[in-house]
Tab-separated table of C-alpha atoms in Angstrom:
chain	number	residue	atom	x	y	z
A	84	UNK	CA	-14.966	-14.960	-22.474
A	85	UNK	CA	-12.710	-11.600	-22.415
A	86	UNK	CA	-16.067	-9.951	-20.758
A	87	UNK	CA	-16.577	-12.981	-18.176
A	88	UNK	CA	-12.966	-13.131	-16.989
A	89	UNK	CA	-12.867	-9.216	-16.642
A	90	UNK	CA	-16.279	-9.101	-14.702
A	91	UNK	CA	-15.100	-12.197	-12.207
A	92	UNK	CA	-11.509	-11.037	-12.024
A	93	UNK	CA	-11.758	-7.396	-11.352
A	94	UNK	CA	-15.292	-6.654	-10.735
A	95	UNK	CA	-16.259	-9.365	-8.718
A	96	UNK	CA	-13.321	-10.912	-6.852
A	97	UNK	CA	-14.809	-14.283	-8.198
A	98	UNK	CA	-17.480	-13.447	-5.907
A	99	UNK	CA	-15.372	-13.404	-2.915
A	100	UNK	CA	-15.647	-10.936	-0.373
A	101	UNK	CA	-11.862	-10.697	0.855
A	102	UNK	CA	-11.258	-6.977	0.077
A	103	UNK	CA	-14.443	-5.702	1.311
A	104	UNK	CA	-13.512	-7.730	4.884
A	105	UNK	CA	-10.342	-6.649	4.696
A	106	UNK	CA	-10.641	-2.632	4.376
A	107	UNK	CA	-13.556	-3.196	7.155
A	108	UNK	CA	-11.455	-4.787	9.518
A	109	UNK	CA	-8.252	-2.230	8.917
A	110	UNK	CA	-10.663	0.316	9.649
A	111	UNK	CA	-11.468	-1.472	13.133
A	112	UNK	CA	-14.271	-3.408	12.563
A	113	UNK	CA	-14.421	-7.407	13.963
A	114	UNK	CA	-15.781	-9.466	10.976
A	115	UNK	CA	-17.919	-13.011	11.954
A	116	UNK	CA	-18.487	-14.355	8.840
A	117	UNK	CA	-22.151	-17.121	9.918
A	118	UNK	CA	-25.940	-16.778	9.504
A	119	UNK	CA	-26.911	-14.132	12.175
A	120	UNK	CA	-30.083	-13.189	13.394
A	121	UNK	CA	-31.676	-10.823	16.232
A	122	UNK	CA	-32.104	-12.977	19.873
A	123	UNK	CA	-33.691	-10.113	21.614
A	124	UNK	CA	-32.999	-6.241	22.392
A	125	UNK	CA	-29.655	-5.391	21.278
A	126	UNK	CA	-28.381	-8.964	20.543
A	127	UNK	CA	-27.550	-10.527	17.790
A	128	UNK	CA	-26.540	-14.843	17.618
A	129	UNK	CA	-24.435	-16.195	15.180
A	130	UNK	CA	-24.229	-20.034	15.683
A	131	UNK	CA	-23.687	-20.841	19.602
A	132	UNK	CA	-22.039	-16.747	19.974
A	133	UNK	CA	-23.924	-13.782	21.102
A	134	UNK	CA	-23.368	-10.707	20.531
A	135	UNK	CA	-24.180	-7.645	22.403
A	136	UNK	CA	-24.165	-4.005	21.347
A	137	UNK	CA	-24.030	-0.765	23.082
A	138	UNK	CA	-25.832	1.469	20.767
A	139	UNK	CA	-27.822	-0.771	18.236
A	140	UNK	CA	-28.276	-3.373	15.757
A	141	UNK	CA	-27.982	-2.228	12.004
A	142	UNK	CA	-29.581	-4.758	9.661
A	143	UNK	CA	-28.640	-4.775	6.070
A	144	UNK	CA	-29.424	-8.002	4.938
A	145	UNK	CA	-30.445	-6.590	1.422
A	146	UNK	CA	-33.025	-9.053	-0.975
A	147	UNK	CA	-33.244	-11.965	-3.190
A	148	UNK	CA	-34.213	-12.858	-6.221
A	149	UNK	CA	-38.406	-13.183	-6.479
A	150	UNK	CA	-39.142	-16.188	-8.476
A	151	UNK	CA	-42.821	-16.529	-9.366
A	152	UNK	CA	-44.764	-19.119	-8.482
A	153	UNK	CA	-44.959	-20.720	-11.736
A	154	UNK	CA	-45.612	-24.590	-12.327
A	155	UNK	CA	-42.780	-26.511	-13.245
A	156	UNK	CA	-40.242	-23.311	-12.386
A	157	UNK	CA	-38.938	-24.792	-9.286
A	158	UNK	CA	-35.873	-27.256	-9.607
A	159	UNK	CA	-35.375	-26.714	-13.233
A	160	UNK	CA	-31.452	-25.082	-13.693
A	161	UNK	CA	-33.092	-21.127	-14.620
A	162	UNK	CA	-30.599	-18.298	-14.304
A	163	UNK	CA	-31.166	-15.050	-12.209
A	164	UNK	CA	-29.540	-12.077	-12.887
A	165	UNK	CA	-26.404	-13.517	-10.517
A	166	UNK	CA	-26.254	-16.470	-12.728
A	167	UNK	CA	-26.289	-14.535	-15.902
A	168	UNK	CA	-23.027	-12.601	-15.149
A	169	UNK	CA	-21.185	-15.436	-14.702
A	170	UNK	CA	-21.679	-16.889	-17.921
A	171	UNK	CA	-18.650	-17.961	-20.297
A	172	UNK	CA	-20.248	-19.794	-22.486
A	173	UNK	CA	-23.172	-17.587	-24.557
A	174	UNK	CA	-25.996	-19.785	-24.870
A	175	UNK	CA	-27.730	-19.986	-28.759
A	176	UNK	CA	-31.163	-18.413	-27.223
A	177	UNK	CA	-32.228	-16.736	-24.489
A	178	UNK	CA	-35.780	-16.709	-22.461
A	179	UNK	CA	-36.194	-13.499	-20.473
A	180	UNK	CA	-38.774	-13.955	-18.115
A	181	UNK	CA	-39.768	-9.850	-16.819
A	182	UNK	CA	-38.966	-6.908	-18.285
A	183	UNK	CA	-37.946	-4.772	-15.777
A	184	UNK	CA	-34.451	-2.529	-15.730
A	185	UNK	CA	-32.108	-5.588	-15.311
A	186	UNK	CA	-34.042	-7.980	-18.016
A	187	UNK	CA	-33.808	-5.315	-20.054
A	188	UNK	CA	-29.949	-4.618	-19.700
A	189	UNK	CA	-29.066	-8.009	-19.237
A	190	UNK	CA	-31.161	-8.712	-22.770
A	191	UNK	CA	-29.530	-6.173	-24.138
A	192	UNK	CA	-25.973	-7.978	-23.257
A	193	UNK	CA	-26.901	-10.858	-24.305
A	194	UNK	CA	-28.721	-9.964	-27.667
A	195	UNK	CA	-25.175	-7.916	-28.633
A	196	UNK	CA	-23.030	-10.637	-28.280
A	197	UNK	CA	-25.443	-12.712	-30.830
A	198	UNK	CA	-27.935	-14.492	-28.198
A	199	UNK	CA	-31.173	-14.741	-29.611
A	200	UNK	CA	-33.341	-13.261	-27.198
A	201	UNK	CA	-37.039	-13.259	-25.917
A	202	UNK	CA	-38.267	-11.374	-23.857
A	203	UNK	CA	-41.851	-12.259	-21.729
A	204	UNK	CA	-43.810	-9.156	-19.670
A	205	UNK	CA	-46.854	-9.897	-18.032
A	206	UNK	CA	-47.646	-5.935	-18.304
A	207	UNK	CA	-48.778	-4.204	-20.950
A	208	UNK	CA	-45.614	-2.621	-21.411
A	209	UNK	CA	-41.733	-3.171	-20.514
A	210	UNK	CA	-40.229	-0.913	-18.022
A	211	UNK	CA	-43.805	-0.183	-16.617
A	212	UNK	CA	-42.365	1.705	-13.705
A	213	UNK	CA	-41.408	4.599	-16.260
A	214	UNK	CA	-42.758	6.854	-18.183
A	215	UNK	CA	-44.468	5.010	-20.967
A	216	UNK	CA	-42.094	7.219	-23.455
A	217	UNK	CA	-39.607	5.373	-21.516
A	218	UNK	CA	-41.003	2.129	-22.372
A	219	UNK	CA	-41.256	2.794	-25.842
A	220	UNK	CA	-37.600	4.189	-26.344
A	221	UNK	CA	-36.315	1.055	-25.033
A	222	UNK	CA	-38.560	-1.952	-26.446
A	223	UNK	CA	-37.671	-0.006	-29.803
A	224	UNK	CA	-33.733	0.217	-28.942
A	225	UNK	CA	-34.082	-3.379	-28.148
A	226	UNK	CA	-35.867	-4.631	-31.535
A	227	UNK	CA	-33.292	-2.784	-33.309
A	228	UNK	CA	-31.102	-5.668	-31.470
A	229	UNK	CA	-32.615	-8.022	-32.547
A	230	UNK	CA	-34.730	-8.560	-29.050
A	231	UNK	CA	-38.359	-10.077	-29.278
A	232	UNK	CA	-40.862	-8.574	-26.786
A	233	UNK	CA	-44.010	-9.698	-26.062
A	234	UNK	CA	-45.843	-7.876	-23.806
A	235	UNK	CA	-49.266	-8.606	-21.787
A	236	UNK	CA	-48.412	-12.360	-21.377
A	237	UNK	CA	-48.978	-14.571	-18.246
A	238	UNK	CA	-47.015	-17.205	-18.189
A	239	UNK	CA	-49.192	-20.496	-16.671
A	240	UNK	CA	-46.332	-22.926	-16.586
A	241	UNK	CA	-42.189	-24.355	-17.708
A	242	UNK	CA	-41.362	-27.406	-18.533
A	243	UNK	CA	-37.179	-28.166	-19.023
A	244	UNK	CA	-36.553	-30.796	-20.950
A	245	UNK	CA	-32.712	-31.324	-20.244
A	246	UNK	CA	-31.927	-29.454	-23.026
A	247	UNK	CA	-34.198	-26.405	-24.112
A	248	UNK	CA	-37.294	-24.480	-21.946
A	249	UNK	CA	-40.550	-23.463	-22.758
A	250	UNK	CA	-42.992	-20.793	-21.300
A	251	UNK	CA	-46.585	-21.712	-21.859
A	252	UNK	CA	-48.767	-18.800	-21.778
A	253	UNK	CA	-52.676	-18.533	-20.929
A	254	UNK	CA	-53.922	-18.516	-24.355
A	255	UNK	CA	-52.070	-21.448	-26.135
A	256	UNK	CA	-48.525	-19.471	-26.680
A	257	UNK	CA	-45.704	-21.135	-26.477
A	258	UNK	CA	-41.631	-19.531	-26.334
A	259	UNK	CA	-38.457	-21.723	-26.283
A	260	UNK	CA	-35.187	-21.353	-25.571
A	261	UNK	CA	-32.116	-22.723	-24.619
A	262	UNK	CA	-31.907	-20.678	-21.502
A	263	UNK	CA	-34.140	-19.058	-19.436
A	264	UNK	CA	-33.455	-15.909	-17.464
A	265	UNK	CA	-35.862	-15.005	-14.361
A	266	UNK	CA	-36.035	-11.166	-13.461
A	267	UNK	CA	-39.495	-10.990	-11.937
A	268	UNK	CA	-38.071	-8.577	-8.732
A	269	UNK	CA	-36.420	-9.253	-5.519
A	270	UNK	CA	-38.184	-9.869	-2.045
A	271	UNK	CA	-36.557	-9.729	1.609
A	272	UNK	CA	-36.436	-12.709	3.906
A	273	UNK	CA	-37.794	-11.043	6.804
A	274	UNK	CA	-38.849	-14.490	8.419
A	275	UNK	CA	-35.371	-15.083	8.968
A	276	UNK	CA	-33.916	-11.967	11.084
A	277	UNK	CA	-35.895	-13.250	14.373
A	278	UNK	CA	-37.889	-9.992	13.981
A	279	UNK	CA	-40.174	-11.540	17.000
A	280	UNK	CA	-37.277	-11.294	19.542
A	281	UNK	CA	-37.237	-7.725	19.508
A	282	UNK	CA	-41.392	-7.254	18.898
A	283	UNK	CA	-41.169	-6.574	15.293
A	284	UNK	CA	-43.658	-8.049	12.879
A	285	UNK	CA	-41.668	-9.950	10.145
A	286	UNK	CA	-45.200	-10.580	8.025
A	287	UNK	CA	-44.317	-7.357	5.702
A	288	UNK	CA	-42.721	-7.586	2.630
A	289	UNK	CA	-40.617	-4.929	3.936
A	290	UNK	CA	-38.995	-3.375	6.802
A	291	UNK	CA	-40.741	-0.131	8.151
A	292	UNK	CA	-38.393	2.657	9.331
A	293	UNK	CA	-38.611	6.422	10.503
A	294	UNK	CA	-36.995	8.890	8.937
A	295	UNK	CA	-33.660	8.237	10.691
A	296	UNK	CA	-34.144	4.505	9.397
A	297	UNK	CA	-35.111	3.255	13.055
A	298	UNK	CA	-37.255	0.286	12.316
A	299	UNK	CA	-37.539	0.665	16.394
A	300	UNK	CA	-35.194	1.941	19.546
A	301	UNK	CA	-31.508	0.387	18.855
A	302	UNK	CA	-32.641	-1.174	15.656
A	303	UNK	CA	-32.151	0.373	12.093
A	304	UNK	CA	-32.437	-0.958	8.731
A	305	UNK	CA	-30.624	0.207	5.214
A	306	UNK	CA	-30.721	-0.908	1.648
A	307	UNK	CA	-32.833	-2.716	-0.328
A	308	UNK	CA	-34.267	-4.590	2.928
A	309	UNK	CA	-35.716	-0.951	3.726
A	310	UNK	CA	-38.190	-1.211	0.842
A	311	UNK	CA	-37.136	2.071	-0.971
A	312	UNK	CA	-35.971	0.744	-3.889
A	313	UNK	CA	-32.902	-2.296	-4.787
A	314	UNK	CA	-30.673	0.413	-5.696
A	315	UNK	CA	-26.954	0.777	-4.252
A	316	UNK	CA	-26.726	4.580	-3.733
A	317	UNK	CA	-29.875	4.439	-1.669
A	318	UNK	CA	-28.043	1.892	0.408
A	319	UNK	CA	-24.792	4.497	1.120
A	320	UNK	CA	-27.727	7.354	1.127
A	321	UNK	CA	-29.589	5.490	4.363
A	322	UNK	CA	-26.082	4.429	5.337
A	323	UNK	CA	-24.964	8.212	5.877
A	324	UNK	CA	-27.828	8.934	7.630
A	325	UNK	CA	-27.493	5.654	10.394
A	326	UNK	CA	-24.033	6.676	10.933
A	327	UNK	CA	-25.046	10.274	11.808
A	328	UNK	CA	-27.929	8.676	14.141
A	329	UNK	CA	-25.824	6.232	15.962
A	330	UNK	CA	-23.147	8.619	16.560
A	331	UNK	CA	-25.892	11.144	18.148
A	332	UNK	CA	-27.235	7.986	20.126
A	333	UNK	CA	-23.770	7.494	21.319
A	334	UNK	CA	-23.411	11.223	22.250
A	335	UNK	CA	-25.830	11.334	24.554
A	336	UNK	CA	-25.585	8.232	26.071
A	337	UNK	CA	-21.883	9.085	27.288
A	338	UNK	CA	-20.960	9.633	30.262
A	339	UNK	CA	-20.384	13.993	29.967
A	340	UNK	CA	-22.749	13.707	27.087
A	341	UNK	CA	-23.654	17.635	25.766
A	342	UNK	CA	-26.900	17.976	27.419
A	343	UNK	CA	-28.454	20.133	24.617
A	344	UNK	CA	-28.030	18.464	22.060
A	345	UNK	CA	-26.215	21.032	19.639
A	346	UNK	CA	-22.628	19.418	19.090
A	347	UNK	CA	-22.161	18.011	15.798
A	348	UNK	CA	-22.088	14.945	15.254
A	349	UNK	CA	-19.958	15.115	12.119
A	350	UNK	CA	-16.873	13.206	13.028
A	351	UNK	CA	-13.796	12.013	10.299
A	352	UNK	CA	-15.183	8.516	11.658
A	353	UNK	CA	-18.307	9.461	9.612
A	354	UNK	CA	-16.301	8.964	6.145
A	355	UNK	CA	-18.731	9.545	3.500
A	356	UNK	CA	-21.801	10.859	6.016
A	357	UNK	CA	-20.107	13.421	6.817
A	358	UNK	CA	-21.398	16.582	4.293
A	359	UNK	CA	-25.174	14.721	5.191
A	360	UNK	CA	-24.512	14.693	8.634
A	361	UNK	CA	-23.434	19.043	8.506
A	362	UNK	CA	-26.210	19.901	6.750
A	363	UNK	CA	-29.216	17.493	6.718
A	364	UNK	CA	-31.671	17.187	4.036
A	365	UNK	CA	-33.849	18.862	6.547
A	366	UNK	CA	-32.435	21.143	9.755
A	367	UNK	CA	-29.607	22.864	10.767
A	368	UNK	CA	-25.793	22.047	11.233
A	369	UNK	CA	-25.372	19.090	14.058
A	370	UNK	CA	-29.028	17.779	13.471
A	371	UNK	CA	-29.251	13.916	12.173
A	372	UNK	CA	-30.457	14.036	8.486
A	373	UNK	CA	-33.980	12.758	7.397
A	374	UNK	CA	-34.544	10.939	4.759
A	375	UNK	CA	-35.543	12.468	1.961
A	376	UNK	CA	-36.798	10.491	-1.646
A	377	UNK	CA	-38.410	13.167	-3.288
A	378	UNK	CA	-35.425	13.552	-5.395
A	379	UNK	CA	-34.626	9.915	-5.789
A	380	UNK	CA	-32.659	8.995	-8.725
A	381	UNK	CA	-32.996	5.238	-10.972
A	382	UNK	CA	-31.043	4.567	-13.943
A	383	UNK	CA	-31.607	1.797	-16.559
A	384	UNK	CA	-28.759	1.310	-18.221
A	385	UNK	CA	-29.548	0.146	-21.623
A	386	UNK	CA	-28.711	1.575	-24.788
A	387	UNK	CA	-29.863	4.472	-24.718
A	388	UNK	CA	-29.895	4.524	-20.630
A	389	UNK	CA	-33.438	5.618	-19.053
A	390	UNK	CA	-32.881	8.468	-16.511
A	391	UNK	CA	-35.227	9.177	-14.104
A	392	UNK	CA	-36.655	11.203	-10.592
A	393	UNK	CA	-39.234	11.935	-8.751
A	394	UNK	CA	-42.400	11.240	-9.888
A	395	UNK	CA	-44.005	10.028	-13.259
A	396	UNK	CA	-46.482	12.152	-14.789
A	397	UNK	CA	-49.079	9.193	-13.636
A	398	UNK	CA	-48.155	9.356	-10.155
A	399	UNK	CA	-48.143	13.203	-10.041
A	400	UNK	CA	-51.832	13.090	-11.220
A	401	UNK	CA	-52.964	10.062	-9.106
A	402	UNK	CA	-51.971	12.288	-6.245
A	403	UNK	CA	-54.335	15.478	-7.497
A	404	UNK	CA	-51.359	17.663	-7.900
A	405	UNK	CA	-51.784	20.718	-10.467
A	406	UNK	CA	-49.236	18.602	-13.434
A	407	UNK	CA	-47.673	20.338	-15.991
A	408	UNK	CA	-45.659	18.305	-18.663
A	409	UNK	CA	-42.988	19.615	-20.759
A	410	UNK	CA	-41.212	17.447	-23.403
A	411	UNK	CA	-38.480	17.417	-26.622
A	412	UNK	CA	-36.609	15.190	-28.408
A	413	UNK	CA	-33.091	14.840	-28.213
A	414	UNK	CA	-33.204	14.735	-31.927
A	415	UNK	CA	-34.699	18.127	-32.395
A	416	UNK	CA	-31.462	19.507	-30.720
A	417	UNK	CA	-28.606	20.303	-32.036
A	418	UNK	CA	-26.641	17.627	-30.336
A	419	UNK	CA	-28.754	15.231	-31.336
A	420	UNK	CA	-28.425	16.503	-34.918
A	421	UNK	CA	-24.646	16.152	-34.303
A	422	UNK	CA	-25.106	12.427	-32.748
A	423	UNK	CA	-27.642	11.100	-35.470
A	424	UNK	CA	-27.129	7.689	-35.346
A	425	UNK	CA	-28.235	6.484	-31.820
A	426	UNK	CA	-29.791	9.814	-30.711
A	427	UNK	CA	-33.219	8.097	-29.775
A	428	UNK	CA	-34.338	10.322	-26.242
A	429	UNK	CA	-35.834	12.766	-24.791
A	430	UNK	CA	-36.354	15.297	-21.684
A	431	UNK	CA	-39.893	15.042	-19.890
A	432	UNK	CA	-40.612	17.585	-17.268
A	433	UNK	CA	-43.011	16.610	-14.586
A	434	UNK	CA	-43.966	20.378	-12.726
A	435	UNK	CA	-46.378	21.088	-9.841
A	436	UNK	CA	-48.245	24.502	-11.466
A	437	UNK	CA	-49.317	25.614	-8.241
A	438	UNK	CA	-45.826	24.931	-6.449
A	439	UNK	CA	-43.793	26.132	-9.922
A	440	UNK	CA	-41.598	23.664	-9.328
A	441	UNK	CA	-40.114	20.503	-10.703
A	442	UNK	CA	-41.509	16.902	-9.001
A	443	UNK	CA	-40.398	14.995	-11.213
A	444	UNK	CA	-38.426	14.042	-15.068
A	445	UNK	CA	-36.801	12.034	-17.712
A	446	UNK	CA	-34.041	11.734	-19.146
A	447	UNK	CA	-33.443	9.246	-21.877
A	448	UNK	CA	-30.724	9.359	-24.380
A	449	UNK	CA	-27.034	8.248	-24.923
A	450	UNK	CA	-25.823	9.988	-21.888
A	451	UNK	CA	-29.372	9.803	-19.755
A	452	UNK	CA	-28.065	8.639	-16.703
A	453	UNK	CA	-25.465	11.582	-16.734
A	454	UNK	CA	-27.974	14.310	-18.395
A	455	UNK	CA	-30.106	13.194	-15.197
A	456	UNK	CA	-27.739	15.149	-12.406
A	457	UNK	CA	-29.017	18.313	-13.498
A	458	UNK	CA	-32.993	17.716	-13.169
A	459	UNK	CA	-32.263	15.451	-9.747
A	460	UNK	CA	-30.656	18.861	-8.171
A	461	UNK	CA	-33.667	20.736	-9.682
A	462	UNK	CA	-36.238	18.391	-8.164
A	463	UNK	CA	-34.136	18.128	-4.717
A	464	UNK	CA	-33.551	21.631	-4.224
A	465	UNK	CA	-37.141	22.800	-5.069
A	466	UNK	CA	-34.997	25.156	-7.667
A	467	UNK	CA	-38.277	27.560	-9.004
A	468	UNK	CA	-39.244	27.375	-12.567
A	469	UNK	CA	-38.571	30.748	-13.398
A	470	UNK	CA	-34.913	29.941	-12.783
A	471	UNK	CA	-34.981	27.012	-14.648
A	472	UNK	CA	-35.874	28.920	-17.228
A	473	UNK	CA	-33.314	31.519	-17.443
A	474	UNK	CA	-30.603	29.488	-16.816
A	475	UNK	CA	-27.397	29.686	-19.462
A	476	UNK	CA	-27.714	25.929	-21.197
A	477	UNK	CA	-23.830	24.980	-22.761
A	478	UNK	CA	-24.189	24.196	-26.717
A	479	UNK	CA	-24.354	22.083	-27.952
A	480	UNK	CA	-25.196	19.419	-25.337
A	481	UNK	CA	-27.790	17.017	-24.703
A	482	UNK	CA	-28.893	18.951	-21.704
A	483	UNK	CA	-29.506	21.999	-23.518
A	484	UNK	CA	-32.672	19.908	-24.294
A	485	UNK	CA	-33.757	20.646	-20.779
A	486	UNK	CA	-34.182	24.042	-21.755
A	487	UNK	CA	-36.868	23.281	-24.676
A	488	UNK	CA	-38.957	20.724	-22.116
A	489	UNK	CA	-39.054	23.346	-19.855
A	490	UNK	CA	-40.588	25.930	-22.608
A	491	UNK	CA	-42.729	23.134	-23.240
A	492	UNK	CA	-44.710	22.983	-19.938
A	493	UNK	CA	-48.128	23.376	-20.068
């Protein structure tokens, strides 16, 4: 209960949206709070009002939860992960159904404040997305919670008897619990933007965009609705970027507008664009940033948390690149000798040979997510492997276990 009120009190507003309004509209902005959706070039209708821009339409209308198909799913009272934080009252057990980065920190939760949990993957493997080292790291962290996985499982239908649900799986397997937990991914709801107004094909799962996140002329998408990845700082990342592009739209568009194109667009009205906007992630000062995911970070945050960017050793080869792979264990460092208890982790290097450069890595480990700034400026900046290497590594640390990966590489 101390945990519920904090999260609904001071995290979530009670899931009210009052202070995000209000520091929009002190900053200038007109709030209509309605169900809005495009009604041709440049217009947007909310209810029987229209509303016309001058520059564009920015659509951030972010995803949902994806619930599967599954018989007897629909209409029974299952949790997503919205449903889950709100909780008071623990339940005695727990059914996890996916066993992705949230059911696995949400299973976590639950399992530490005594829920029994279970947790069902249709994969071969939880996490899949990672590094299978990943994988194993946390199904083990999890067990050691008290968290059953099962793995490889397709789940053919759910039946809710009032009280407790069960999972029947192809095969004759059977899990029950008291509550079930869906975490099967998030999809947008592109049907409902009037896409077809403005000749844009909602029949995608996601929105396409250019580099300047124009899904076409005066339209622009951010966030998860993108199809880049359900992660908040690629939202604000793609948000920089549309700022910088509308206020070069608006530049030349004004009357007096500089007719070559050179004055910056970096502006105080920019807020947090404005270091993107200077320098771009690819051209020179007063150009609109591209985007850029090469270096794109993801962090599970279990216990230990998952770091990661770039690419996985499997998606490095799939694409024919040269791969070199350098690993170590946190516990062969001497921080991890220090730490003992809880120092499950490790560093994995992902390098292209022929480029001598970093494309990818891992971090995993108490402090993974933070160990991960280090290797997502290596893999961003194209920093060469030689300098890697003779870099001055503070000890004892868990990133001086950077140091031995890269050693490792072959």
């Amino acid at each position: 209960a101390p945990v519920a009120k904090r999260i609904r009190e001071e995290a979530t507003d009670t899931w009210n949206d009052r202070a995000a309004v209000e520091r929009f509209v002190g900053r200038g902005g007109r709030f209509v709070r309605g169900s809005g959706r495009l009604d041709g070039p440049g217009r947007v209708r909310v209810g029987d009002q229209v509303f016309e821009s001058r520059y564009g339409v920015v659509l951030g209308t972010g995803t949902r939860p994806s619930v599967p198909p599954v018989e007897g799913l629909a209409g029974t009272p299952y949790w997503t992960n919205h449903q889950a934080i709100e909780v008071e009252e623990l339940p005695e057990s727990l059914l996890v159904l996916g066993g992705g980065s949230i059911g696995l920190e949400l299973s976590q939760v639950f399992a530490r404040f005594g829920v029994r949990v279970t947790i069902v993957e249709a994969l071969d493997r939880v996490l899949a997305v990672e590094e299978p080292e990943s994988s194993a790291v946390a199904a083990s962290a999890l067990r050691a919670d008290g968290v059953e996985i099962h793995t490889g499982v397709r789940v053919e239908r759910v039946d809710h008897d009032g009280e407790r649900f069960t999972l029947h799986a192809r095969g004759g397997a059977e899990f029950t619990a008291e509550r079930l937990l869906v975490v099967t991914g998030r999809r947008a709801h592109l049907d409902e933007l009037g896409l077809d107004s403005v000749g844009v094909d909602a029949d995608q799962r996601y929105l396409s965009v250019d580099d300047r996140m124009r899904v076409t002329d005066g339209i622009w998408a951010v966030g998860d609705v993108a199809g880049e990845g359900a992660f908040t700082h690629i939202a604000m990342y793609q948000a920089a970027i549309v700022i910088a592009d509308v206020l070069d739209r608006a530049r030349h568009t004004r009357p007096g507008a500089d007719p070559s194109g050179t004055a910056s667009v970096v502006g105080g009205a920019m807020g947090a664009a404005s270091a993107l906007g200077a320098s771009g992630s690819s051209g020179t000062a007063g150009t609109v940033p591209r985007a850029d995911y090469r270096a794109l970070p993801r962090v599970t945050f279990t216990d230990p948390e998952i770091g990661a960017v770039g690419l996985t050793e499997e998606q490095a080869r799939s694409r024919g690149i040269n791969v070199q792979v350098g690993f170590s264990k946190l516990s062969s460092s001497t921080r991890g000798w220090i730490h003992q208890v809880g120092d499950e982790g490790f560093i994995k290097l992902i390098a292209d040979a022929d480029q001598g450069v970093l494309i990818g890595a891992t971090s995993a480990g108490p402090a993974g997510g933070e160990v991960l700034s280090g290797l997502v400026v290596a893999v961003h900046a194209a920093v060469p492997l030689s300098q890697l290497r003779h870099m001055i590594y503070a000890y004892p640390t868990f990133h001086r276990a950077i140091e031995a990966a890269l050693h490792d590489l072959h």
